[in-house]
PDB file of C-alpha atoms in Angstrom:
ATOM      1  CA  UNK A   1      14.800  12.694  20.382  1.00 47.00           C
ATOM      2  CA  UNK A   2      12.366  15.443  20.941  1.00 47.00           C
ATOM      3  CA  UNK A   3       9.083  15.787  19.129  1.00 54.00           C
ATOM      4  CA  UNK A   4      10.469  19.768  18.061  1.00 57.00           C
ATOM      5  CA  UNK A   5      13.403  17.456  16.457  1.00 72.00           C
ATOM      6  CA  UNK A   6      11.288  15.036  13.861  1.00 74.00           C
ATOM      7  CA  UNK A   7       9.935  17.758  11.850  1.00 79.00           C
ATOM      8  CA  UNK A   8      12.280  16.492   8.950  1.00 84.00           C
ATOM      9  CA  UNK A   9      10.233  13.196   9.092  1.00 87.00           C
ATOM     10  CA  UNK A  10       7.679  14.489   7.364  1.00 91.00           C
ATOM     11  CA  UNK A  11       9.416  15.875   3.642  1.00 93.00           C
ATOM     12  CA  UNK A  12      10.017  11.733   4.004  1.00 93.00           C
ATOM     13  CA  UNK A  13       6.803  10.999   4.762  1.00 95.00           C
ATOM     14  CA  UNK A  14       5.803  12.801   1.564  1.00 96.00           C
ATOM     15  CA  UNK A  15       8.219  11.171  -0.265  1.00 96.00           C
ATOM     16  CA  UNK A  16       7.273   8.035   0.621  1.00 96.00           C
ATOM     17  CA  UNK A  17       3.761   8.620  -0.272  1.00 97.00           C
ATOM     18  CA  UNK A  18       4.508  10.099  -3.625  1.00 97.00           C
ATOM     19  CA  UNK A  19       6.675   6.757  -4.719  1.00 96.00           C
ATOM     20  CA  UNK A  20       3.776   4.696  -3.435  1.00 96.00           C
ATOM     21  CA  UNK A  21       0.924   6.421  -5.527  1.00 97.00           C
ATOM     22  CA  UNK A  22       3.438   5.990  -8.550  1.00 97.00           C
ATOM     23  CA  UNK A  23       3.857   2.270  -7.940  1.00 96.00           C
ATOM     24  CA  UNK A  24      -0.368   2.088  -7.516  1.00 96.00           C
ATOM     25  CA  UNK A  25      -0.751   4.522 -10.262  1.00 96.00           C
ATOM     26  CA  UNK A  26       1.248   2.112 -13.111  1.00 95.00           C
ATOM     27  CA  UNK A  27      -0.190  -1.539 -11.898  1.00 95.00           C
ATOM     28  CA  UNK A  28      -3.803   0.273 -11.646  1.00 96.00           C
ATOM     29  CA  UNK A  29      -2.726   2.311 -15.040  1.00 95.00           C
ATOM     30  CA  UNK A  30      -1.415  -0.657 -16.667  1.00 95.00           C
ATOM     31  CA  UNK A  31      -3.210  -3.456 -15.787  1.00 95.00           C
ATOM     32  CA  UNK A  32      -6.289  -1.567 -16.864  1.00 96.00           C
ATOM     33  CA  UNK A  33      -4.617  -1.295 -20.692  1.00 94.00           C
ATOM     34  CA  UNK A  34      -3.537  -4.692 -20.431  1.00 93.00           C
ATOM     35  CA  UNK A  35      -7.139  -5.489 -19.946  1.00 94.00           C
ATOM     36  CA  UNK A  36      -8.260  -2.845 -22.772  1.00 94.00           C
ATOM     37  CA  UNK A  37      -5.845  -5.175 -24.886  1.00 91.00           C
ATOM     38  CA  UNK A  38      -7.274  -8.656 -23.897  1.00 90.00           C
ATOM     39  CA  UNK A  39      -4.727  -9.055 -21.523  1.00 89.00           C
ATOM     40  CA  UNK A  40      -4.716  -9.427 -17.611  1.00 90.00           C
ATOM     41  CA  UNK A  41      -4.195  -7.537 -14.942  1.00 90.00           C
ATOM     42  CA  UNK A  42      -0.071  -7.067 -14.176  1.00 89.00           C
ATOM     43  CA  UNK A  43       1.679  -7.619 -10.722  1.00 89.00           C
ATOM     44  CA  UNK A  44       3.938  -5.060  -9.001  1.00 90.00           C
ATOM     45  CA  UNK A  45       6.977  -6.276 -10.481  1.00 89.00           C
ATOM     46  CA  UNK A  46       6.037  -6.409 -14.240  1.00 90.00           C
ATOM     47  CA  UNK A  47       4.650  -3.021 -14.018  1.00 91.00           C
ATOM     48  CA  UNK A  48       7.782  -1.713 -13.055  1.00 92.00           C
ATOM     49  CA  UNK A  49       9.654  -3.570 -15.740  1.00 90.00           C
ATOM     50  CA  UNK A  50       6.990  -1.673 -18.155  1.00 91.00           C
ATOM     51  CA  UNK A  51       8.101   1.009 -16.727  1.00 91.00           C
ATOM     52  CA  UNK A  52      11.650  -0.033 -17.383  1.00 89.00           C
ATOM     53  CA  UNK A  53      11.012   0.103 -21.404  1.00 90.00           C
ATOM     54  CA  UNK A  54       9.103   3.120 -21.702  1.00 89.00           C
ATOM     55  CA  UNK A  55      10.425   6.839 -22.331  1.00 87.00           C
ATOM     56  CA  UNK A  56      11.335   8.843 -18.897  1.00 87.00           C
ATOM     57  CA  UNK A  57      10.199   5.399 -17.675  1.00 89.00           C
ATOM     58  CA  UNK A  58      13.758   5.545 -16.020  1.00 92.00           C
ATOM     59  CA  UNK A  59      13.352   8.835 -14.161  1.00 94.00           C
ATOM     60  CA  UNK A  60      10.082   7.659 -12.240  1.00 94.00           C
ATOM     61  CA  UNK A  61      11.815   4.552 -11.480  1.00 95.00           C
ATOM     62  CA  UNK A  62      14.289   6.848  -9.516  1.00 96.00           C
ATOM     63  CA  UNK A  63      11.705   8.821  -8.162  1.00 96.00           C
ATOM     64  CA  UNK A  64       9.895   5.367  -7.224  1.00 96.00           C
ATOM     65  CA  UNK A  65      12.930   4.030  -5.589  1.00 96.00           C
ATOM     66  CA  UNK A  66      13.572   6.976  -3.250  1.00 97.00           C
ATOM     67  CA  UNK A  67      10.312   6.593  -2.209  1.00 96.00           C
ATOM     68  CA  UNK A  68       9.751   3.153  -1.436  1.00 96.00           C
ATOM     69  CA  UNK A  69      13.161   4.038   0.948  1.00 96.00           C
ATOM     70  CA  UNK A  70      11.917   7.268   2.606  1.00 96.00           C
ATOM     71  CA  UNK A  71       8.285   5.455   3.080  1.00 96.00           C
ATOM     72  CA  UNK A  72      10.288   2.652   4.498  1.00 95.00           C
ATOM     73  CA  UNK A  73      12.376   4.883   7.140  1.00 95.00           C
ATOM     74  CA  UNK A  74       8.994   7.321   8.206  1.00 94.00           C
ATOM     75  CA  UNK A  75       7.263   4.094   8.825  1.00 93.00           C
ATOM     76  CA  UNK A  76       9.929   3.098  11.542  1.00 93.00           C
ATOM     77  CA  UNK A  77      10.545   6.293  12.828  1.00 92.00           C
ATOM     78  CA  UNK A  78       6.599   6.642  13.056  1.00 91.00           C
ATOM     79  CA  UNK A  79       6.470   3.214  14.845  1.00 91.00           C
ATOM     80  CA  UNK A  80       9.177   4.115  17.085  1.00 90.00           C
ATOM     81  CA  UNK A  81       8.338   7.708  18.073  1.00 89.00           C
ATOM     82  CA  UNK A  82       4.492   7.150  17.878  1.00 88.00           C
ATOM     83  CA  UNK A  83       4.588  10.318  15.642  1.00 88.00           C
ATOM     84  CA  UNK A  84       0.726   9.688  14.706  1.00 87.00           C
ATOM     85  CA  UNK A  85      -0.327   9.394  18.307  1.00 85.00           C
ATOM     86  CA  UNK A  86      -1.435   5.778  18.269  1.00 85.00           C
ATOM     87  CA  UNK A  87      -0.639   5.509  21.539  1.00 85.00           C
ATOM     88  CA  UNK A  88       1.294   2.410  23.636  1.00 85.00           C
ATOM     89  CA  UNK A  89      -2.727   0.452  24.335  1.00 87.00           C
ATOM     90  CA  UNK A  90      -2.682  -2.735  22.446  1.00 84.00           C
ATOM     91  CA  UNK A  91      -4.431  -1.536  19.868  1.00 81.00           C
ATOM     92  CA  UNK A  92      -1.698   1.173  19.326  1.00 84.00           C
ATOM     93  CA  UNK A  93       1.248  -1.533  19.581  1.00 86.00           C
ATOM     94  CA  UNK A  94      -0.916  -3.297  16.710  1.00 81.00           C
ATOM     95  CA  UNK A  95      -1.040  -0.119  14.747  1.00 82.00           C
ATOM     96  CA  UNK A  96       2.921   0.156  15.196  1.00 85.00           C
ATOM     97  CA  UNK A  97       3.806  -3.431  14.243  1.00 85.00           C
ATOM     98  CA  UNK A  98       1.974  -2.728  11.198  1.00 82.00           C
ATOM     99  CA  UNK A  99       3.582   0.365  10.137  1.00 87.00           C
ATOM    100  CA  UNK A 100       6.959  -1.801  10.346  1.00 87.00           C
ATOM    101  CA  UNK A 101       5.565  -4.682   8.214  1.00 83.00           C
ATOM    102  CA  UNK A 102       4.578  -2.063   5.266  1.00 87.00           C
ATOM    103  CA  UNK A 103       7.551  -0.455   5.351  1.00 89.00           C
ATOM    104  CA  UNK A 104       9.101  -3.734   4.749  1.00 88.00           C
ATOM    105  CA  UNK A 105       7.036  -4.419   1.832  1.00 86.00           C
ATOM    106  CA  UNK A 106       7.846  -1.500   0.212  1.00 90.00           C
ATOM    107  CA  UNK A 107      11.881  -1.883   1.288  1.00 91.00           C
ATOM    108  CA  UNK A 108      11.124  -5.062  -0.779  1.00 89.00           C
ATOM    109  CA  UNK A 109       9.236  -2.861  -3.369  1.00 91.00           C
ATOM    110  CA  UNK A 110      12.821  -0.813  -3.614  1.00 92.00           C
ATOM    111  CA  UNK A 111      14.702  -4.368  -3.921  1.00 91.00           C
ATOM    112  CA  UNK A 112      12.433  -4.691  -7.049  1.00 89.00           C
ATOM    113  CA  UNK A 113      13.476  -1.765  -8.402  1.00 93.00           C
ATOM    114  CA  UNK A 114      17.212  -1.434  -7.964  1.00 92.00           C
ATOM    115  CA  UNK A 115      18.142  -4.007 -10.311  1.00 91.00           C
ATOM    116  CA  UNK A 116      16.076  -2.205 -13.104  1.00 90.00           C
ATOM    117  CA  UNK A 117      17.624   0.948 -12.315  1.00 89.00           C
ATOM    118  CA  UNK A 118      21.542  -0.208 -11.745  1.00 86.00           C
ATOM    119  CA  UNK A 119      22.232  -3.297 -13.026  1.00 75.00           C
ATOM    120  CA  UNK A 120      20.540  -3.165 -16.239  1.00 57.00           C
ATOM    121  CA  UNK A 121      17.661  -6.272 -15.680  1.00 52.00           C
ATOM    122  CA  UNK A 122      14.396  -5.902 -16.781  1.00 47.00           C
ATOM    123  CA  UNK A 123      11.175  -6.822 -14.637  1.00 44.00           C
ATOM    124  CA  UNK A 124       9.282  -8.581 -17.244  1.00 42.00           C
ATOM    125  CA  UNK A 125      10.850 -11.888 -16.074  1.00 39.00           C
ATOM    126  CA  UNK A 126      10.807 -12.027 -12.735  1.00 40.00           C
ATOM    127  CA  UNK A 127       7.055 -11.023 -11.604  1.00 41.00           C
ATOM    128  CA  UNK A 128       6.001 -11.765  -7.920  1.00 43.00           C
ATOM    129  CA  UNK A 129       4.655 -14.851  -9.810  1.00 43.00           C
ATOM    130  CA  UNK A 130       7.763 -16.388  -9.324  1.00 48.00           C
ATOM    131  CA  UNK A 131       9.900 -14.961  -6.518  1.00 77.00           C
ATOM    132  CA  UNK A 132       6.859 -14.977  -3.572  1.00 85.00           C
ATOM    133  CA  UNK A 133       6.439 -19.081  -3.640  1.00 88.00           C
ATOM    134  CA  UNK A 134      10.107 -19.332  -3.891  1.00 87.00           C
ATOM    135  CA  UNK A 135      10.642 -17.139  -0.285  1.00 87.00           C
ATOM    136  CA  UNK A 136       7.506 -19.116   0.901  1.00 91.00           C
ATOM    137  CA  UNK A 137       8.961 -22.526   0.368  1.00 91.00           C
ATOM    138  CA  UNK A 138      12.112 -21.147   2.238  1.00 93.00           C
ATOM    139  CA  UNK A 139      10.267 -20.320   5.306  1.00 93.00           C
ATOM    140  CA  UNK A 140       8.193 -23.279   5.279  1.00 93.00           C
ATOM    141  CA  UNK A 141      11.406 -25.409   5.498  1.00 92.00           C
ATOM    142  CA  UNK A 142      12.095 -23.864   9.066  1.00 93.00           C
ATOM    143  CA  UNK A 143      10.711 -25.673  11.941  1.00 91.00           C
ATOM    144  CA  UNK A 144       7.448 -24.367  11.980  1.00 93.00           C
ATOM    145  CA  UNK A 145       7.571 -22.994   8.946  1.00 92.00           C
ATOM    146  CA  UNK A 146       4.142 -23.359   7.804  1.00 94.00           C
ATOM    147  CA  UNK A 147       2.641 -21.747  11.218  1.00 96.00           C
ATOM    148  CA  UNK A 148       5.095 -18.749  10.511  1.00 95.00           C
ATOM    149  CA  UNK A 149       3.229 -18.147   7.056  1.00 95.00           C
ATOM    150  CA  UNK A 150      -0.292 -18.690   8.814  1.00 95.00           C
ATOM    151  CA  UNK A 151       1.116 -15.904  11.087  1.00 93.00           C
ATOM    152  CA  UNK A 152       1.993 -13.943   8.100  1.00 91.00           C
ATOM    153  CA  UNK A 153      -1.449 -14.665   6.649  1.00 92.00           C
ATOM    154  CA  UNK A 154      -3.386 -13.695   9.389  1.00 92.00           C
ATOM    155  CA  UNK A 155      -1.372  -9.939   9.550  1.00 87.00           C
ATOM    156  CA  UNK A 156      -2.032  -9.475   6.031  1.00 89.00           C
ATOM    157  CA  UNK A 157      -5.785 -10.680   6.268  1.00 91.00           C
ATOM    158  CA  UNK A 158      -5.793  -8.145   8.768  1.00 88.00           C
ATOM    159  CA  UNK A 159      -3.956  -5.141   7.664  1.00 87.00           C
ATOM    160  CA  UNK A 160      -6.501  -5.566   4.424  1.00 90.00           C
ATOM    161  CA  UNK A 161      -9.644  -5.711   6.798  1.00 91.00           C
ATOM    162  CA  UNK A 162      -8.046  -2.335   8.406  1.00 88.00           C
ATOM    163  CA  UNK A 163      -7.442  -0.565   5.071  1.00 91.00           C
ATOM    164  CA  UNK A 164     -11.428  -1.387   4.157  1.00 94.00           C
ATOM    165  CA  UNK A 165     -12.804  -0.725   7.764  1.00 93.00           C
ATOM    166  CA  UNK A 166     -10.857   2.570   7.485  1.00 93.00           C
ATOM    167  CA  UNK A 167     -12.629   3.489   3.946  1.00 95.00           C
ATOM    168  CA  UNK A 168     -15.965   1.999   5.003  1.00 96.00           C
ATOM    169  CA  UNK A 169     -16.022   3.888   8.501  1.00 95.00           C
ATOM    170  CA  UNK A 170     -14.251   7.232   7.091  1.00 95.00           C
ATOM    171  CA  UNK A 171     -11.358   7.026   9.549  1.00 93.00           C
ATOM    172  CA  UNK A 172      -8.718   8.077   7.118  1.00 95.00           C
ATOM    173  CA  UNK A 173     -10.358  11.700   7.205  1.00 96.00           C
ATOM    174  CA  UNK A 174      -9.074  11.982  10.826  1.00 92.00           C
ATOM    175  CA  UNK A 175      -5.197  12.062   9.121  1.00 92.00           C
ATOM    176  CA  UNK A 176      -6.357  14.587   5.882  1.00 95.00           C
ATOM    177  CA  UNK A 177      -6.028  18.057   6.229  1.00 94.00           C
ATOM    178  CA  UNK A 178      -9.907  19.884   5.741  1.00 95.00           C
ATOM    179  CA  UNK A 179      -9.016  21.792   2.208  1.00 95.00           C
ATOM    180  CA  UNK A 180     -11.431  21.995  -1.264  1.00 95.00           C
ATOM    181  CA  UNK A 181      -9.081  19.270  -2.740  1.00 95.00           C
ATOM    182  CA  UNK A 182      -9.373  16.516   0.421  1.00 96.00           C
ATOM    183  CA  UNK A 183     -13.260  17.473   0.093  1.00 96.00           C
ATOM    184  CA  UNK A 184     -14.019  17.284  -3.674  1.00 95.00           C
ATOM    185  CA  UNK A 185     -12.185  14.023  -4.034  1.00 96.00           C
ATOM    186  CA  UNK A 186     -13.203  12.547  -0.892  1.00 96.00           C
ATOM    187  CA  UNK A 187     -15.791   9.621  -2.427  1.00 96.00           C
ATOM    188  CA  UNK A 188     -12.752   8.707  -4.604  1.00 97.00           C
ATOM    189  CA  UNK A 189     -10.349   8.399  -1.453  1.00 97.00           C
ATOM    190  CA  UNK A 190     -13.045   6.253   0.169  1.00 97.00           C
ATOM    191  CA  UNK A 191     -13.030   3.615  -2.659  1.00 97.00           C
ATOM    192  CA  UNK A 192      -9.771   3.689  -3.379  1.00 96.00           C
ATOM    193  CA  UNK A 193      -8.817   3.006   0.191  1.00 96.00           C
ATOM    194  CA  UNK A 194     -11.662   0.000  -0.104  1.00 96.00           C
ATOM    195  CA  UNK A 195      -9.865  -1.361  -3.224  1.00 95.00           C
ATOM    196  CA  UNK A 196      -7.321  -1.460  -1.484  1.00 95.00           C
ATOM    197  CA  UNK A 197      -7.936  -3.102   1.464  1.00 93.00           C
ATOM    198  CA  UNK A 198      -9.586  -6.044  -1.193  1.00 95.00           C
ATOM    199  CA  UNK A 199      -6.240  -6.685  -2.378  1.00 94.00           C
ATOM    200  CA  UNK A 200      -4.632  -7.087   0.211  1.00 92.00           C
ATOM    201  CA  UNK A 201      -6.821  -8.839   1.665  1.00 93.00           C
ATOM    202  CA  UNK A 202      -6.978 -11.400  -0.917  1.00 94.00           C
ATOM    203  CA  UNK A 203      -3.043 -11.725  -0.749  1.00 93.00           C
ATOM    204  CA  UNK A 204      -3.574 -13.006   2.720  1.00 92.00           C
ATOM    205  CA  UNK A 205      -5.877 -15.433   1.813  1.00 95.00           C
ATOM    206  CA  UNK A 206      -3.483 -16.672  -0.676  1.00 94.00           C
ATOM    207  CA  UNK A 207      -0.561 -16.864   1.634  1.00 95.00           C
ATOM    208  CA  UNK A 208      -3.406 -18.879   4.275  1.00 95.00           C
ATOM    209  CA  UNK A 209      -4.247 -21.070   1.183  1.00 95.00           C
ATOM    210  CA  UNK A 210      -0.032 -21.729   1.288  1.00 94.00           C
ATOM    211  CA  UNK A 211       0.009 -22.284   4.670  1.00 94.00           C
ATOM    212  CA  UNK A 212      -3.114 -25.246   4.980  1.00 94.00           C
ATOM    213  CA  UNK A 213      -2.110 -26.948   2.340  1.00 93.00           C
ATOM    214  CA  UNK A 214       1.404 -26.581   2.283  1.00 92.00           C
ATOM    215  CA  UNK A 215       1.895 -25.541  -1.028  1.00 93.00           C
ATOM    216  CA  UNK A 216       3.985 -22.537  -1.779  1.00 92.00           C
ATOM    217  CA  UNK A 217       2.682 -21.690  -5.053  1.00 90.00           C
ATOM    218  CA  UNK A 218      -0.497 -20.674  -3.346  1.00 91.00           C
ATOM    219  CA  UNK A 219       1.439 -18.188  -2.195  1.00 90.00           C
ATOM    220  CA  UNK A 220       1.607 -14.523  -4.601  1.00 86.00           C
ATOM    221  CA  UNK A 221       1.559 -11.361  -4.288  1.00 88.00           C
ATOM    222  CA  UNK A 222      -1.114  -8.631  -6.518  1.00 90.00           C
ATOM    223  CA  UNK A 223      -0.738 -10.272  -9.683  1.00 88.00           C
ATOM    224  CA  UNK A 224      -1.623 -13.706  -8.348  1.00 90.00           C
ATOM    225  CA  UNK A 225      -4.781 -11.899  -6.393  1.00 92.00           C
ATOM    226  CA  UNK A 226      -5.874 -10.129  -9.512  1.00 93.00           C
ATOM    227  CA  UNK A 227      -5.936 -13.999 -10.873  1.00 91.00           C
ATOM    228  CA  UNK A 228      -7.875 -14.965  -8.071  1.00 93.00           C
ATOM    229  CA  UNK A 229      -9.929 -12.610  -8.313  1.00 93.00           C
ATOM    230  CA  UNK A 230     -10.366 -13.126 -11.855  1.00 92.00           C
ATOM    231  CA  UNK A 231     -11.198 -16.429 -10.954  1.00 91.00           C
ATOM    232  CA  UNK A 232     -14.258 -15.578  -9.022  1.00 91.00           C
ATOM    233  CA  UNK A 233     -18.280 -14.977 -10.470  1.00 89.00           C
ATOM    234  CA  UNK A 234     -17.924 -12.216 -12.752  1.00 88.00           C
ATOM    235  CA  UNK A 235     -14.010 -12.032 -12.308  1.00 90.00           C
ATOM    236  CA  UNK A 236     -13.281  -9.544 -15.126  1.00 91.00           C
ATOM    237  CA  UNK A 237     -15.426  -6.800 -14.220  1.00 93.00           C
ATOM    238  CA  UNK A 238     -14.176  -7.519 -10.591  1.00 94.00           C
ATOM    239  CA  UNK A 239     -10.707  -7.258 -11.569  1.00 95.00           C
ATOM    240  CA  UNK A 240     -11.454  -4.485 -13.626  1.00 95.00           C
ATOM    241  CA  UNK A 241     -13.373  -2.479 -10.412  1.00 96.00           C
ATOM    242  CA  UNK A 242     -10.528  -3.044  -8.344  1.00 96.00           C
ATOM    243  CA  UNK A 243      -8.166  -1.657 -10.760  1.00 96.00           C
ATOM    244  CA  UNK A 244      -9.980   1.539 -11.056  1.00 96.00           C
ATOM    245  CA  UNK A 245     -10.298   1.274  -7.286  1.00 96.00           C
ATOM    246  CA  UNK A 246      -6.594   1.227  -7.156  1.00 96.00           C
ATOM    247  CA  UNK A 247      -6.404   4.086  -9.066  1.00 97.00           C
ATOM    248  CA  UNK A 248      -8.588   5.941  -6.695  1.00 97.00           C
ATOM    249  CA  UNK A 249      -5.749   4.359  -3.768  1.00 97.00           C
ATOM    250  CA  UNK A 250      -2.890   6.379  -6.332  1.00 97.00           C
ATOM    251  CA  UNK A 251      -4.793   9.481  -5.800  1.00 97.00           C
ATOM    252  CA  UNK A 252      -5.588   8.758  -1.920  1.00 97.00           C
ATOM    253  CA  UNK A 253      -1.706   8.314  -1.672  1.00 97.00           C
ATOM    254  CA  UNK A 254      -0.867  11.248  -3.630  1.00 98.00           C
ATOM    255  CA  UNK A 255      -3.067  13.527  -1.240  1.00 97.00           C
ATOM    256  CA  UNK A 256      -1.826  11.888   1.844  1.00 97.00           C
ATOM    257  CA  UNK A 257       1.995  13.177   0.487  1.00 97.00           C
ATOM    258  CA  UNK A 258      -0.027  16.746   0.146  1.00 96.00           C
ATOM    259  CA  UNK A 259      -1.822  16.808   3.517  1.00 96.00           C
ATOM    260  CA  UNK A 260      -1.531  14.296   5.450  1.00 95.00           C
ATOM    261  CA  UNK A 261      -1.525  15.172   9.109  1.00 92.00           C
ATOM    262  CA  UNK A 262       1.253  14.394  11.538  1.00 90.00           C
ATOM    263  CA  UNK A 263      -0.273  14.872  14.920  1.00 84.00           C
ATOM    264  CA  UNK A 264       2.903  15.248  16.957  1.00 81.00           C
ATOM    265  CA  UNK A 265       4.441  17.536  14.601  1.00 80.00           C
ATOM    266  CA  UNK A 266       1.899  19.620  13.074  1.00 73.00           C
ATOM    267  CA  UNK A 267       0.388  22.595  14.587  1.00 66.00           C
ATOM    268  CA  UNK A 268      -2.709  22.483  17.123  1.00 66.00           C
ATOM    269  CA  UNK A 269      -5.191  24.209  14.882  1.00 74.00           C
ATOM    270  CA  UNK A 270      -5.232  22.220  11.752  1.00 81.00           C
ATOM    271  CA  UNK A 271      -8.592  21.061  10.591  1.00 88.00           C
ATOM    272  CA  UNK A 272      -9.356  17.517  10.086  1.00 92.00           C
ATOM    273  CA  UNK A 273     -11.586  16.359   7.078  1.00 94.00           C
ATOM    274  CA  UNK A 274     -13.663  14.671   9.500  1.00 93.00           C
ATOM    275  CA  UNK A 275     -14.043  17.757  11.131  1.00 91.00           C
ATOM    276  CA  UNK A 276     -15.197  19.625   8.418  1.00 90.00           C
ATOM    277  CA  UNK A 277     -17.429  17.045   7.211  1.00 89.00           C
ATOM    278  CA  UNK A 278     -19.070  15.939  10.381  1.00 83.00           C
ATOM    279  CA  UNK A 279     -22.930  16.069  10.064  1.00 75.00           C
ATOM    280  CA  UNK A 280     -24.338  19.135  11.752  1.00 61.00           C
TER     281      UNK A 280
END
């Protein structure tokens, strides 16, 4: 398939970002009620199932599910056809794994959603609370089932040390188109990206906790991280930071689906953001 050819990757790249700044937009939106209320912060999957309840909560369910599937599909076609110019180094092969594993997750974000949208469930019961531990103790009844989830650990510590480096070092502005909106909002990218990265992160630690000492309900996903982190010196207002970091990660994503660069498909001439804020 010819470069010329994958031009209609990109409406699915946009797509894809647009259902992912929805799903960041309602844990970040509703965990920070929740916390408003006296509450905690809310995982992925009891979010949705908010969402679920609510008025037009239905519609951006939809729109949510389409996304998580057209993020899932540019993420292998940008893996397979390089369509960001990562290049074939090992540090590109790295960058290509990675865009597989996150399309996974957010195939499995998709999974979540289905059931609330066809079969008439609701999410409030079945958080990533329960159902991570419960694939975790599958895998870790393989033959070398805990080393698998160390594995798993490790790529998730990692992909969260990427997402901060990127934020911390201003590498996302080689992928944003140079425009007044990239470069008002471009503090709020930064930490959003960073907030990210945290969670993440800390959902890799968790799944290394699993992993040493072979207990699967170490294991979790962001709700059990936002307990973690909860957890921690000053765990509220950390929680609380992240949130609003996340919220900053819902805008990020929403501007990526805006103008987000595609190197092998866009024209020569576009101007980066780090182009146009280089230091003189």
């Amino acid at each position: 398939m010819t470069e010329s050819k994958l031009g209609w990757a990109v409406p699915l790249m946009r797509a894809g970002y647009i259902g992912k700044g929805l799903v960041y937009l309602a844990v970040a939106g509703i965990s920070l009620y929740s916390i408003w209320r006296g509450g905690s912060a809310q995982d992925t999957s009891s979010a949705l199932g908010w969402l679920d309840t609510t008025w037009g909560g239905g519609v951006l369910l939809f729109v949510i599910f389409i996304g998580m599937l057209a993020y899932a599909l540019w993420r292998v076609l940008d893996a397979a056809f390089d369509l960001e110019d990562y290049g074939s180094d090992a540090k590109g092969i790295v960058a290509r794994i990675g865009m597989l594993v996150t399309g996974a997750i957010h195939l499995g974000i998709g999974a979540t959603v289905f059931p609330l949208l066809f079969g008439g469930g609701s999410g409030g019961g079945s958080g990533e609370g329960s159902s991570i531990p419960g694939h975790v103790r599958t895998v870790m009844e393989w033959p070398g089932g805990r080393w698998l989830i160390g594995g798993a650990a490790v790529l998730i510590i990692g992909a969260g040390v990427h997402y901060m480096r990127q934020g911390w070092t201003n590498e996302y502005r080689q992928h944003l188109r140079a425009n007044p909106v990239t470069t008002r909002w471009n503090p709020v990218l930064k930490a959003g990206l960073i907030a990210h990265g945290v969670v993440v992160g800390v959902v890799g630690l968790l799944f290394g906790f699993a992993a040493w000492q072979a207990n699967p309900q170490q294991a979790g996903g962001t709700g059990e991280a936002f307990s973690w982190l909860s957890g921690q010196v000053y765990g509220q207002i950390l929680v609380t930071g992240v949130c609003l970091g996340l919220l900053g990660f819902a805008l990020f994503c929403f501007v990526n689906a805006a103008y987000r660069i595609v190197p092998k498909v866009s024209g020569p001439d576009v101007q980066t953001l780090a182009a146009k804020l280089m230091p003189r």
